[in-house]
mmCIF file of C-alpha atoms in Angstrom:
data_model
loop_
_atom_site.group_PDB
_atom_site.id
_atom_site.type_symbol
_atom_site.label_atom_id
_atom_site.label_comp_id
_atom_site.label_asym_id
_atom_site.label_seq_id
_atom_site.Cartn_x
_atom_site.Cartn_y
_atom_site.Cartn_z
ATOM 1 C CA MET A 4 -22.403 69.556 46.670
ATOM 2 C CA GLY A 5 -23.785 68.686 50.016
ATOM 3 C CA VAL A 6 -25.173 71.063 52.827
ATOM 4 C CA THR A 7 -23.946 70.573 56.212
ATOM 5 C CA THR A 8 -26.680 71.909 59.044
ATOM 6 C CA VAL A 9 -25.001 73.515 62.212
ATOM 7 C CA THR A 10 -28.316 73.653 63.559
ATOM 8 C CA ASP A 11 -32.006 73.608 63.042
ATOM 9 C CA VAL A 12 -33.765 74.449 66.529
ATOM 10 C CA ARG A 13 -36.171 76.469 66.151
ATOM 11 C CA PRO A 14 -37.040 78.907 68.939
ATOM 12 C CA ALA A 15 -39.558 78.081 71.433
ATOM 13 C CA ALA A 16 -43.300 80.149 71.770
ATOM 14 C CA SER A 17 -42.231 82.775 73.526
ATOM 15 C CA PRO A 18 -38.234 83.380 72.633
ATOM 16 C CA GLU A 19 -35.797 85.637 74.093
ATOM 17 C CA PHE A 20 -34.207 87.917 71.628
ATOM 18 C CA SER A 21 -30.818 89.858 72.083
ATOM 19 C CA ALA A 22 -30.233 93.017 70.650
ATOM 20 C CA PRO A 23 -28.085 92.832 67.267
ATOM 21 C CA PHE A 24 -24.061 93.099 68.056
ATOM 22 C CA GLU A 25 -22.064 96.007 66.984
ATOM 23 C CA PRO A 26 -19.878 96.843 64.999
ATOM 24 C CA GLY A 27 -18.524 96.014 61.722
ATOM 25 C CA THR A 28 -16.476 93.243 62.994
ATOM 26 C CA PRO A 29 -17.592 89.955 64.049
ATOM 27 C CA PRO A 30 -18.933 89.723 68.008
ATOM 28 C CA PRO A 31 -16.287 88.287 69.932
ATOM 29 C CA ALA A 32 -16.330 84.221 69.879
ATOM 30 C CA ALA A 33 -17.553 82.477 73.798
ATOM 31 C CA PRO A 34 -14.586 79.904 75.080
ATOM 32 C CA GLY A 35 -14.908 77.186 72.924
ATOM 33 C CA GLY A 36 -15.267 78.632 69.823
ATOM 34 C CA ALA A 37 -18.361 79.596 67.544
ATOM 35 C CA LEU A 38 -20.891 76.352 67.993
ATOM 36 C CA GLN A 39 -20.180 77.235 71.802
ATOM 37 C CA THR A 40 -21.174 81.012 70.708
ATOM 38 C CA LEU A 41 -24.247 79.850 68.942
ATOM 39 C CA PHE A 42 -25.354 77.580 71.336
ATOM 40 C CA ARG A 43 -24.793 79.134 74.441
ATOM 41 C CA THR A 44 -24.696 82.309 74.633
ATOM 42 C CA GLU A 45 -27.247 85.397 74.091
ATOM 43 C CA GLN A 46 -25.446 86.077 70.739
ATOM 44 C CA GLY A 47 -27.098 82.594 69.379
ATOM 45 C CA GLY A 48 -30.556 81.925 69.599
ATOM 46 C CA HIS A 49 -30.303 80.917 65.525
ATOM 47 C CA GLU A 50 -33.139 78.751 63.769
ATOM 48 C CA GLN A 51 -30.262 77.459 61.349
ATOM 49 C CA VAL A 52 -26.981 77.529 60.167
ATOM 50 C CA VAL A 53 -25.518 75.864 56.754
ATOM 51 C CA LEU A 54 -22.379 75.272 55.846
ATOM 52 C CA CYS A 55 -21.470 75.405 52.423
ATOM 53 C CA GLN A 56 -18.155 73.726 50.657
ATOM 54 C CA ASP A 57 -18.037 72.933 46.330
ATOM 55 C CA ARG A 58 -14.876 71.722 45.912
ATOM 56 C CA ALA A 59 -15.269 71.931 42.039
ATOM 57 C CA SER A 60 -15.806 75.890 42.399
ATOM 58 C CA GLY A 61 -13.709 76.261 45.388
ATOM 59 C CA LEU A 62 -16.775 78.107 47.291
ATOM 60 C CA LYS A 63 -17.065 77.952 50.818
ATOM 61 C CA ALA A 64 -19.968 79.866 52.614
ATOM 62 C CA VAL A 65 -22.181 80.160 55.265
ATOM 63 C CA ILE A 66 -25.750 80.777 55.331
ATOM 64 C CA ALA A 67 -26.954 82.031 58.788
ATOM 65 C CA VAL A 68 -30.908 82.029 59.296
ATOM 66 C CA HIS A 69 -31.857 83.877 62.601
ATOM 67 C CA ASN A 70 -35.515 84.173 62.998
ATOM 68 C CA THR A 71 -38.550 83.974 60.616
ATOM 69 C CA ALA A 72 -41.291 84.764 63.176
ATOM 70 C CA LEU A 73 -42.229 87.654 60.831
ATOM 71 C CA GLY A 74 -41.749 85.657 57.565
ATOM 72 C CA PRO A 75 -38.871 84.093 55.038
ATOM 73 C CA ALA A 76 -35.561 85.073 56.403
ATOM 74 C CA LEU A 77 -33.859 87.942 54.022
ATOM 75 C CA GLY A 78 -30.468 89.208 53.763
ATOM 76 C CA GLY A 79 -27.702 89.441 51.627
ATOM 77 C CA THR A 80 -24.486 87.929 50.781
ATOM 78 C CA ARG A 81 -21.345 89.224 51.979
ATOM 79 C CA PHE A 82 -18.048 88.415 50.121
ATOM 80 C CA HIS A 83 -14.842 88.585 51.909
ATOM 81 C CA ALA A 84 -11.393 87.428 52.498
ATOM 82 C CA TYR A 85 -11.461 86.415 56.530
ATOM 83 C CA ALA A 86 -8.820 85.753 58.604
ATOM 84 C CA SER A 87 -10.514 82.698 59.480
ATOM 85 C CA GLU A 88 -13.809 80.455 58.931
ATOM 86 C CA GLU A 89 -14.090 80.952 62.528
ATOM 87 C CA GLU A 90 -14.436 84.552 62.202
ATOM 88 C CA ALA A 91 -16.951 84.274 58.806
ATOM 89 C CA LEU A 92 -19.249 82.170 60.814
ATOM 90 C CA LEU A 93 -19.515 84.602 63.401
ATOM 91 C CA ASP A 94 -19.927 87.442 60.988
ATOM 92 C CA ALA A 95 -22.897 85.392 59.807
ATOM 93 C CA LEU A 96 -24.195 85.109 62.979
ATOM 94 C CA ASN A 97 -23.670 88.711 64.084
ATOM 95 C CA LEU A 98 -25.478 90.079 60.092
ATOM 96 C CA SER A 99 -27.792 87.618 60.408
ATOM 97 C CA ARG A 100 -29.445 88.823 64.173
ATOM 98 C CA GLY A 101 -29.006 92.168 62.651
ATOM 99 C CA MET A 102 -31.392 91.902 59.697
ATOM 100 C CA SER A 103 -33.972 90.312 61.789
ATOM 101 C CA TYR A 104 -33.768 93.558 63.537
ATOM 102 C CA LYS A 105 -33.762 95.815 61.029
ATOM 103 C CA ASN A 106 -36.588 94.074 58.933
ATOM 104 C CA ALA A 107 -39.010 94.101 61.696
ATOM 105 C CA LEU A 108 -38.519 98.052 62.149
ATOM 106 C CA ALA A 109 -39.093 97.947 58.271
ATOM 107 C CA GLY A 110 -42.669 96.822 58.305
ATOM 108 C CA LEU A 111 -41.593 93.785 56.371
ATOM 109 C CA ASP A 112 -42.833 90.559 56.586
ATOM 110 C CA HIS A 113 -39.208 88.874 56.445
ATOM 111 C CA GLY A 114 -37.079 87.841 59.327
ATOM 112 C CA GLY A 115 -33.217 87.984 59.280
ATOM 113 C CA GLY A 116 -30.431 85.784 57.518
ATOM 114 C CA LYS A 117 -27.363 86.707 56.118
ATOM 115 C CA ALA A 118 -25.027 84.424 53.895
ATOM 116 C CA VAL A 119 -21.057 85.343 53.389
ATOM 117 C CA ILE A 120 -18.852 83.446 51.062
ATOM 118 C CA ILE A 121 -15.073 83.401 52.313
ATOM 119 C CA GLY A 122 -12.630 84.526 50.027
ATOM 120 C CA ASP A 123 -10.961 87.644 48.189
ATOM 121 C CA PRO A 124 -13.826 88.481 45.511
ATOM 122 C CA GLU A 125 -11.145 89.852 43.511
ATOM 123 C CA LEU A 126 -9.325 86.879 43.301
ATOM 124 C CA VAL A 127 -11.919 83.528 43.397
ATOM 125 C CA LYS A 128 -15.099 85.020 42.132
ATOM 126 C CA THR A 129 -16.353 82.829 39.372
ATOM 127 C CA ASP A 130 -20.037 82.334 37.658
ATOM 128 C CA GLU A 131 -19.287 78.709 38.667
ATOM 129 C CA LEU A 132 -18.492 79.591 42.276
ATOM 130 C CA LEU A 133 -21.578 81.966 42.539
ATOM 131 C CA LEU A 134 -23.972 79.338 40.861
ATOM 132 C CA ALA A 135 -22.861 76.800 43.484
ATOM 133 C CA TYR A 136 -23.599 79.034 46.467
ATOM 134 C CA GLY A 137 -27.148 80.074 44.467
ATOM 135 C CA ARG A 138 -27.847 75.970 44.360
ATOM 136 C CA PHE A 139 -27.248 76.232 48.501
ATOM 137 C CA VAL A 140 -29.724 78.941 48.860
ATOM 138 C CA ALA A 141 -32.386 77.170 46.411
ATOM 139 C CA SER A 142 -31.835 73.938 48.643
ATOM 140 C CA LEU A 143 -33.436 75.787 51.852
ATOM 141 C CA GLY A 144 -36.469 75.990 49.514
ATOM 142 C CA GLY A 145 -37.280 79.785 50.470
ATOM 143 C CA ARG A 146 -36.539 79.843 53.912
ATOM 144 C CA TYR A 147 -33.737 82.590 53.018
ATOM 145 C CA VAL A 148 -34.130 85.037 50.618
ATOM 146 C CA THR A 149 -30.715 86.839 49.322
ATOM 147 C CA ALA A 150 -29.312 89.866 48.100
ATOM 148 C CA CYS A 151 -26.249 92.090 47.632
ATOM 149 C CA ASP A 152 -23.809 93.066 50.544
ATOM 150 C CA VAL A 153 -20.226 94.271 50.596
ATOM 151 C CA GLY A 154 -18.177 92.451 47.633
ATOM 152 C CA THR A 155 -21.174 91.405 45.716
ATOM 153 C CA TYR A 156 -23.338 93.479 43.295
ATOM 154 C CA VAL A 157 -26.260 93.411 41.019
ATOM 155 C CA ALA A 158 -24.353 91.624 38.202
ATOM 156 C CA ASP A 159 -23.801 88.920 40.770
ATOM 157 C CA MET A 160 -27.029 88.603 41.997
ATOM 158 C CA ASP A 161 -27.936 88.070 38.051
ATOM 159 C CA VAL A 162 -25.751 85.033 38.049
ATOM 160 C CA VAL A 163 -27.249 83.427 41.618
ATOM 161 C CA ALA A 164 -30.510 84.009 40.610
ATOM 162 C CA ARG A 165 -30.032 81.266 37.401
ATOM 163 C CA ALA A 166 -29.405 78.917 39.902
ATOM 164 C CA ASN A 167 -32.695 79.595 42.030
ATOM 165 C CA LYS A 168 -36.073 81.716 42.136
ATOM 166 C CA TRP A 169 -35.324 83.599 45.979
ATOM 167 C CA THR A 170 -32.541 86.306 44.716
ATOM 168 C CA THR A 171 -33.219 89.950 44.831
ATOM 169 C CA GLY A 172 -31.407 92.662 44.135
ATOM 170 C CA ARG A 173 -30.926 91.908 40.212
ATOM 171 C CA SER A 174 -30.735 94.012 37.606
ATOM 172 C CA PRO A 175 -33.993 95.343 35.969
ATOM 173 C CA GLU A 176 -33.380 93.815 32.651
ATOM 174 C CA ASN A 177 -33.608 90.327 34.734
ATOM 175 C CA GLY A 178 -36.538 91.407 36.117
ATOM 176 C CA GLY A 179 -34.838 93.219 39.536
ATOM 177 C CA ALA A 180 -35.064 96.312 41.212
ATOM 178 C CA GLY A 181 -31.326 97.200 40.415
ATOM 179 C CA ASP A 182 -29.075 99.348 42.714
ATOM 180 C CA SER A 183 -30.699 99.723 46.286
ATOM 181 C CA SER A 184 -28.615 102.408 47.091
ATOM 182 C CA VAL A 185 -31.439 105.319 45.726
ATOM 183 C CA LEU A 186 -33.301 104.508 48.471
ATOM 184 C CA THR A 187 -30.897 103.870 51.263
ATOM 185 C CA ALA A 188 -30.060 107.594 51.141
ATOM 186 C CA TYR A 189 -34.017 108.552 50.710
ATOM 187 C CA GLY A 190 -34.550 106.415 53.795
ATOM 188 C CA VAL A 191 -31.695 108.083 55.783
ATOM 189 C CA PHE A 192 -32.904 111.276 54.938
ATOM 190 C CA GLN A 193 -36.314 110.720 56.225
ATOM 191 C CA GLY A 194 -34.210 109.592 59.470
ATOM 192 C CA MET A 195 -32.394 113.284 59.620
ATOM 193 C CA ARG A 196 -35.596 114.958 58.855
ATOM 194 C CA ALA A 197 -37.122 112.794 62.174
ATOM 195 C CA SER A 198 -34.188 113.642 64.399
ATOM 196 C CA ALA A 199 -35.030 117.324 63.131
ATOM 197 C CA GLN A 200 -38.419 117.254 63.982
ATOM 198 C CA HIS A 201 -37.370 115.544 67.275
ATOM 199 C CA LEU A 202 -34.671 117.997 68.403
ATOM 200 C CA TRP A 203 -35.520 121.368 66.690
ATOM 201 C CA GLY A 204 -39.355 121.077 65.849
ATOM 202 C CA ASP A 205 -39.180 121.308 62.413
ATOM 203 C CA PRO A 206 -38.916 118.278 59.747
ATOM 204 C CA THR A 207 -36.005 120.581 57.544
ATOM 205 C CA LEU A 208 -32.657 120.569 57.241
ATOM 206 C CA ARG A 209 -32.156 124.058 55.896
ATOM 207 C CA ASP A 210 -29.669 126.314 57.272
ATOM 208 C CA ARG A 211 -28.358 122.890 58.956
ATOM 209 C CA LYS A 212 -24.666 121.877 58.463
ATOM 210 C CA VAL A 213 -24.276 118.319 57.889
ATOM 211 C CA GLY A 214 -20.832 116.451 57.410
ATOM 212 C CA ILE A 215 -21.135 113.465 55.584
ATOM 213 C CA ALA A 216 -18.002 110.516 56.039
ATOM 214 C CA GLY A 217 -18.462 108.579 53.052
ATOM 215 C CA VAL A 218 -19.712 109.942 49.285
ATOM 216 C CA GLY A 219 -20.152 106.210 47.913
ATOM 217 C CA LYS A 220 -23.103 104.931 46.571
ATOM 218 C CA VAL A 221 -25.561 105.733 49.395
ATOM 219 C CA GLY A 222 -23.450 109.327 50.287
ATOM 220 C CA HIS A 223 -23.706 111.046 46.875
ATOM 221 C CA HIS A 224 -27.214 110.726 46.903
ATOM 222 C CA LEU A 225 -27.834 111.520 50.349
ATOM 223 C CA VAL A 226 -25.731 114.978 49.558
ATOM 224 C CA GLU A 227 -28.200 115.665 46.542
ATOM 225 C CA HIS A 228 -30.985 115.546 48.722
ATOM 226 C CA LEU A 229 -29.646 117.558 51.753
ATOM 227 C CA LEU A 230 -28.832 120.531 49.283
ATOM 228 C CA LYS A 231 -32.083 120.364 47.832
ATOM 229 C CA ASP A 232 -33.521 121.107 51.136
ATOM 230 C CA GLY A 233 -31.294 123.837 51.907
ATOM 231 C CA ALA A 234 -28.803 122.421 53.925
ATOM 232 C CA GLU A 235 -25.089 123.346 54.245
ATOM 233 C CA VAL A 236 -22.732 119.929 53.384
ATOM 234 C CA VAL A 237 -19.480 119.010 54.078
ATOM 235 C CA VAL A 238 -17.967 115.918 53.452
ATOM 236 C CA THR A 239 -14.930 113.309 53.226
ATOM 237 C CA ASP A 240 -14.080 109.900 51.714
ATOM 238 C CA VAL A 241 -10.686 107.753 51.254
ATOM 239 C CA ARG A 242 -11.136 108.079 48.018
ATOM 240 C CA ALA A 243 -10.028 111.399 46.568
ATOM 241 C CA GLY A 244 -11.802 111.017 43.334
ATOM 242 C CA ALA A 245 -15.319 110.547 45.405
ATOM 243 C CA VAL A 246 -14.406 113.655 46.999
ATOM 244 C CA ASP A 247 -13.878 115.144 43.681
ATOM 245 C CA ARG A 248 -16.814 113.748 41.751
ATOM 246 C CA ILE A 249 -19.087 115.606 44.538
ATOM 247 C CA LEU A 250 -17.262 118.638 44.066
ATOM 248 C CA ASP A 251 -17.265 119.266 40.834
ATOM 249 C CA ARG A 252 -21.271 118.381 40.614
ATOM 250 C CA HIS A 253 -21.920 120.368 43.483
ATOM 251 C CA PRO A 254 -19.570 123.426 44.029
ATOM 252 C CA ARG A 255 -21.672 124.866 47.502
ATOM 253 C CA VAL A 256 -20.341 121.593 49.182
ATOM 254 C CA THR A 257 -17.087 121.493 51.482
ATOM 255 C CA ALA A 258 -14.714 118.773 52.138
ATOM 256 C CA VAL A 259 -12.388 118.019 54.982
ATOM 257 C CA ALA A 260 -8.822 115.789 55.016
ATOM 258 C CA ASP A 261 -10.528 112.982 56.928
ATOM 259 C CA THR A 262 -13.141 111.723 59.387
ATOM 260 C CA ALA A 263 -11.200 112.884 62.344
ATOM 261 C CA ALA A 264 -11.710 116.725 61.362
ATOM 262 C CA LEU A 265 -15.039 116.256 60.055
ATOM 263 C CA ILE A 266 -16.489 115.041 63.385
ATOM 264 C CA ARG A 267 -14.788 117.673 64.824
ATOM 265 C CA THR A 268 -16.167 120.482 62.611
ATOM 266 C CA GLU A 269 -17.112 123.846 64.344
ATOM 267 C CA GLY A 270 -21.211 124.333 63.718
ATOM 268 C CA LEU A 271 -21.742 120.615 62.763
ATOM 269 C CA ASP A 272 -25.793 119.902 63.233
ATOM 270 C CA ILE A 273 -25.595 116.302 61.702
ATOM 271 C CA TYR A 274 -23.060 113.695 61.346
ATOM 272 C CA ALA A 275 -23.577 110.792 59.090
ATOM 273 C CA PRO A 276 -21.678 107.850 58.739
ATOM 274 C CA CYS A 277 -21.604 106.509 55.435
ATOM 275 C CA ALA A 278 -18.965 104.588 55.453
ATOM 276 C CA LEU A 279 -17.290 101.289 57.712
ATOM 277 C CA GLY A 280 -18.996 100.477 60.535
ATOM 278 C CA GLY A 281 -17.920 101.343 64.262
ATOM 279 C CA ALA A 282 -17.504 104.881 63.975
ATOM 280 C CA LEU A 283 -19.021 105.613 67.178
ATOM 281 C CA SER A 284 -16.292 104.071 69.726
ATOM 282 C CA ASP A 285 -14.485 105.657 73.013
ATOM 283 C CA GLU A 286 -12.321 107.768 70.825
ATOM 284 C CA THR A 287 -15.135 109.578 68.581
ATOM 285 C CA VAL A 288 -17.908 110.057 70.557
ATOM 286 C CA PRO A 289 -15.968 112.695 73.754
ATOM 287 C CA VAL A 290 -14.868 115.118 70.562
ATOM 288 C CA LEU A 291 -18.104 114.725 68.323
ATOM 289 C CA THR A 292 -19.635 118.640 67.494
ATOM 290 C CA ALA A 293 -22.654 117.144 65.813
ATOM 291 C CA LYS A 294 -26.215 117.184 68.073
ATOM 292 C CA VAL A 295 -27.355 114.127 65.800
ATOM 293 C CA VAL A 296 -25.764 111.349 64.197
ATOM 294 C CA CYS A 297 -27.914 109.424 61.602
ATOM 295 C CA GLY A 298 -26.113 107.910 58.544
ATOM 296 C CA ALA A 299 -26.197 104.727 56.261
ATOM 297 C CA ALA A 300 -23.156 102.658 57.762
ATOM 298 C CA ASN A 301 -23.682 99.412 59.308
ATOM 299 C CA ASN A 302 -23.243 98.676 63.030
ATOM 300 C CA GLN A 303 -22.257 102.080 64.067
ATOM 301 C CA LEU A 304 -21.742 101.405 67.419
ATOM 302 C CA ALA A 305 -18.236 100.169 68.038
ATOM 303 C CA HIS A 306 -19.534 98.030 71.165
ATOM 304 C CA PRO A 307 -22.761 97.930 73.677
ATOM 305 C CA GLY A 308 -22.740 101.412 75.759
ATOM 306 C CA VAL A 309 -21.819 103.587 73.602
ATOM 307 C CA GLU A 310 -25.492 104.490 73.064
ATOM 308 C CA LYS A 311 -25.235 105.699 76.654
ATOM 309 C CA ASP A 312 -22.411 107.445 75.930
ATOM 310 C CA LEU A 313 -24.291 109.257 73.062
ATOM 311 C CA SER A 314 -27.099 109.964 75.589
ATOM 312 C CA ASP A 315 -24.793 111.295 78.411
ATOM 313 C CA ARG A 316 -23.626 113.546 75.901
ATOM 314 C CA ASP A 317 -27.003 114.886 74.223
ATOM 315 C CA ILE A 318 -26.316 113.442 71.237
ATOM 316 C CA LEU A 319 -29.458 112.295 69.442
ATOM 317 C CA TYR A 320 -28.766 108.785 67.676
ATOM 318 C CA ALA A 321 -30.979 107.735 65.137
ATOM 319 C CA PRO A 322 -30.280 103.892 64.776
ATOM 320 C CA ASP A 323 -28.020 102.666 61.789
ATOM 321 C CA TYR A 324 -30.273 99.565 61.284
ATOM 322 C CA VAL A 325 -33.919 102.002 61.193
ATOM 323 C CA VAL A 326 -33.012 104.874 59.021
ATOM 324 C CA ASN A 327 -30.945 102.962 56.185
ATOM 325 C CA ALA A 328 -33.686 100.162 55.696
ATOM 326 C CA GLY A 329 -34.231 101.898 52.109
ATOM 327 C CA GLY A 330 -32.583 99.429 50.664
ATOM 328 C CA VAL A 331 -34.084 96.016 51.903
ATOM 329 C CA ILE A 332 -37.122 97.072 51.592
ATOM 330 C CA GLN A 333 -36.587 98.071 47.588
ATOM 331 C CA VAL A 334 -34.999 94.473 47.630
ATOM 332 C CA ALA A 335 -37.938 93.298 49.473
ATOM 333 C CA ASP A 336 -40.247 94.533 47.106
ATOM 334 C CA GLU A 337 -38.564 92.565 44.114
ATOM 335 C CA LEU A 338 -40.676 89.263 45.364
ATOM 336 C CA HIS A 339 -44.187 91.173 44.402
ATOM 337 C CA GLY A 340 -43.156 92.698 41.102
ATOM 338 C CA PHE A 341 -40.662 95.599 41.730
ATOM 339 C CA ASP A 342 -42.425 99.283 41.992
ATOM 340 C CA PHE A 343 -40.127 102.189 42.697
ATOM 341 C CA ASP A 344 -43.110 104.526 43.846
ATOM 342 C CA ARG A 345 -44.617 101.782 45.848
ATOM 343 C CA CYS A 346 -40.988 101.320 47.277
ATOM 344 C CA LYS A 347 -40.190 104.662 47.928
ATOM 345 C CA ALA A 348 -43.548 105.185 50.139
ATOM 346 C CA LYS A 349 -42.552 102.839 52.125
ATOM 347 C CA ALA A 350 -39.419 104.138 52.605
ATOM 348 C CA ALA A 351 -40.872 107.482 53.436
ATOM 349 C CA LYS A 352 -42.192 105.725 56.724
ATOM 350 C CA ILE A 353 -38.904 105.767 58.370
ATOM 351 C CA PHE A 354 -39.368 109.518 59.372
ATOM 352 C CA ASP A 355 -42.707 108.119 61.168
ATOM 353 C CA THR A 356 -40.584 105.206 62.381
ATOM 354 C CA THR A 357 -37.467 106.959 63.631
ATOM 355 C CA LEU A 358 -40.287 109.287 65.796
ATOM 356 C CA SER A 359 -41.450 106.787 67.152
ATOM 357 C CA ILE A 360 -38.304 105.682 68.221
ATOM 358 C CA PHE A 361 -37.497 108.678 69.913
ATOM 359 C CA ALA A 362 -41.089 108.980 71.566
ATOM 360 C CA ARG A 363 -40.460 105.580 73.069
ATOM 361 C CA ALA A 364 -36.868 106.308 74.129
ATOM 362 C CA LYS A 365 -37.974 109.597 75.799
ATOM 363 C CA ALA A 366 -40.941 107.607 77.818
ATOM 364 C CA ASP A 367 -38.803 105.001 79.084
ATOM 365 C CA GLY A 368 -36.257 106.885 79.691
ATOM 366 C CA ILE A 369 -33.675 104.599 77.612
ATOM 367 C CA PRO A 370 -30.918 105.623 74.424
ATOM 368 C CA PRO A 371 -32.644 105.273 70.965
ATOM 369 C CA ALA A 372 -30.846 102.438 70.342
ATOM 370 C CA ALA A 373 -32.400 100.531 73.149
ATOM 371 C CA ALA A 374 -35.940 101.888 72.517
ATOM 372 C CA ALA A 375 -35.512 100.417 68.574
ATOM 373 C CA ASP A 376 -34.678 97.126 69.898
ATOM 374 C CA ARG A 377 -37.560 96.887 72.247
ATOM 375 C CA ILE A 378 -40.047 98.020 69.530
ATOM 376 C CA ALA A 379 -38.134 94.966 67.116
ATOM 377 C CA GLU A 380 -38.374 92.476 69.582
ATOM 378 C CA ALA A 381 -41.933 92.862 70.224
ATOM 379 C CA ARG A 382 -42.798 92.698 66.798
ATOM 380 C CA MET A 383 -40.745 89.559 66.580
ATOM 381 C CA ALA A 384 -42.376 88.253 69.219
ATOM 382 C CA GLU A 385 -46.084 89.092 68.007
ATOM 383 C CA GLY A 386 -44.932 87.729 64.797
ATOM 384 C CA ARG A 387 -44.063 84.149 66.572
ATOM 385 C CA ARG A 388 -47.636 83.846 68.569
ATOM 386 C CA THR A 389 -49.710 84.693 65.118
#
């Protein structure tokens, strides 16, 4: 097993931060490929990128450490069948940058990092491959702390943790916090409450119509929070079974055929994208009926500029990486001996953080997404100075 460090360049004392790229696809490569992007464009600026290969297990992976100004980089491991190694590298750069911003605004003493494993997890995932990956994480000596992401699960992290001590998202039986979707949903609910406070003067969703696209691990918990608060809930999901489970358990919930129908629902107050990235695009924003967008999906803005389109339509956008931070708050707590009540109290602060972003946006005359970036960048810059 060998580690190839592509770059290990520490930022200067006063780095310039570039906002995390949207959406759920990698940022476009600069002419010259991924290394050109890394070294010579504003999408770069990473401290360290490691290419990992273990021929015996078939592992091919990328670990990207974007920023450690606030502490060790923390971010999940994505397992995906990328079209090319270049695409995988670009995705790691994008995702790790986003984690720097998310962790900063969550108030965590962690920088941003992310790993991607190349391959179809249904076909190539084995314990041997996960253990090989865990050894690469160990080789960084704690600069990067890993967790679950798309294509990896609690059981996988239990295996990875056998090879290193810098793994979170493990099962309770192995000293971990288990499913992080519980607090992810709770944090999104707090973001919705803050949005209601800012827009309507009352932090309740009672009698508000909320549309949720995606009622899987996070979405079904969010439904329960909303119903308990007195909201009217409309759902959709590409998986009929997921919708059926919600309707069987909560007869008051209604369903629509697809996201296209959901975003056009008459009288919709809040739209909650809780599935794939890129939900807010040139096609969807013009037809949104909701006054607020606040959901759990990562990378909701399809490209830079969509946040201004939302603002121009007087649609309040609660930045995704702010409101969906409950999960990373939970896994970070594992490093200190997991305590659910302590984590829930931290996740509850997403309400105050979201309100502060809206206030900053109003004061500066900018969209909330830009305000969130500025606040996160200021915290990272302060961390670098200290």
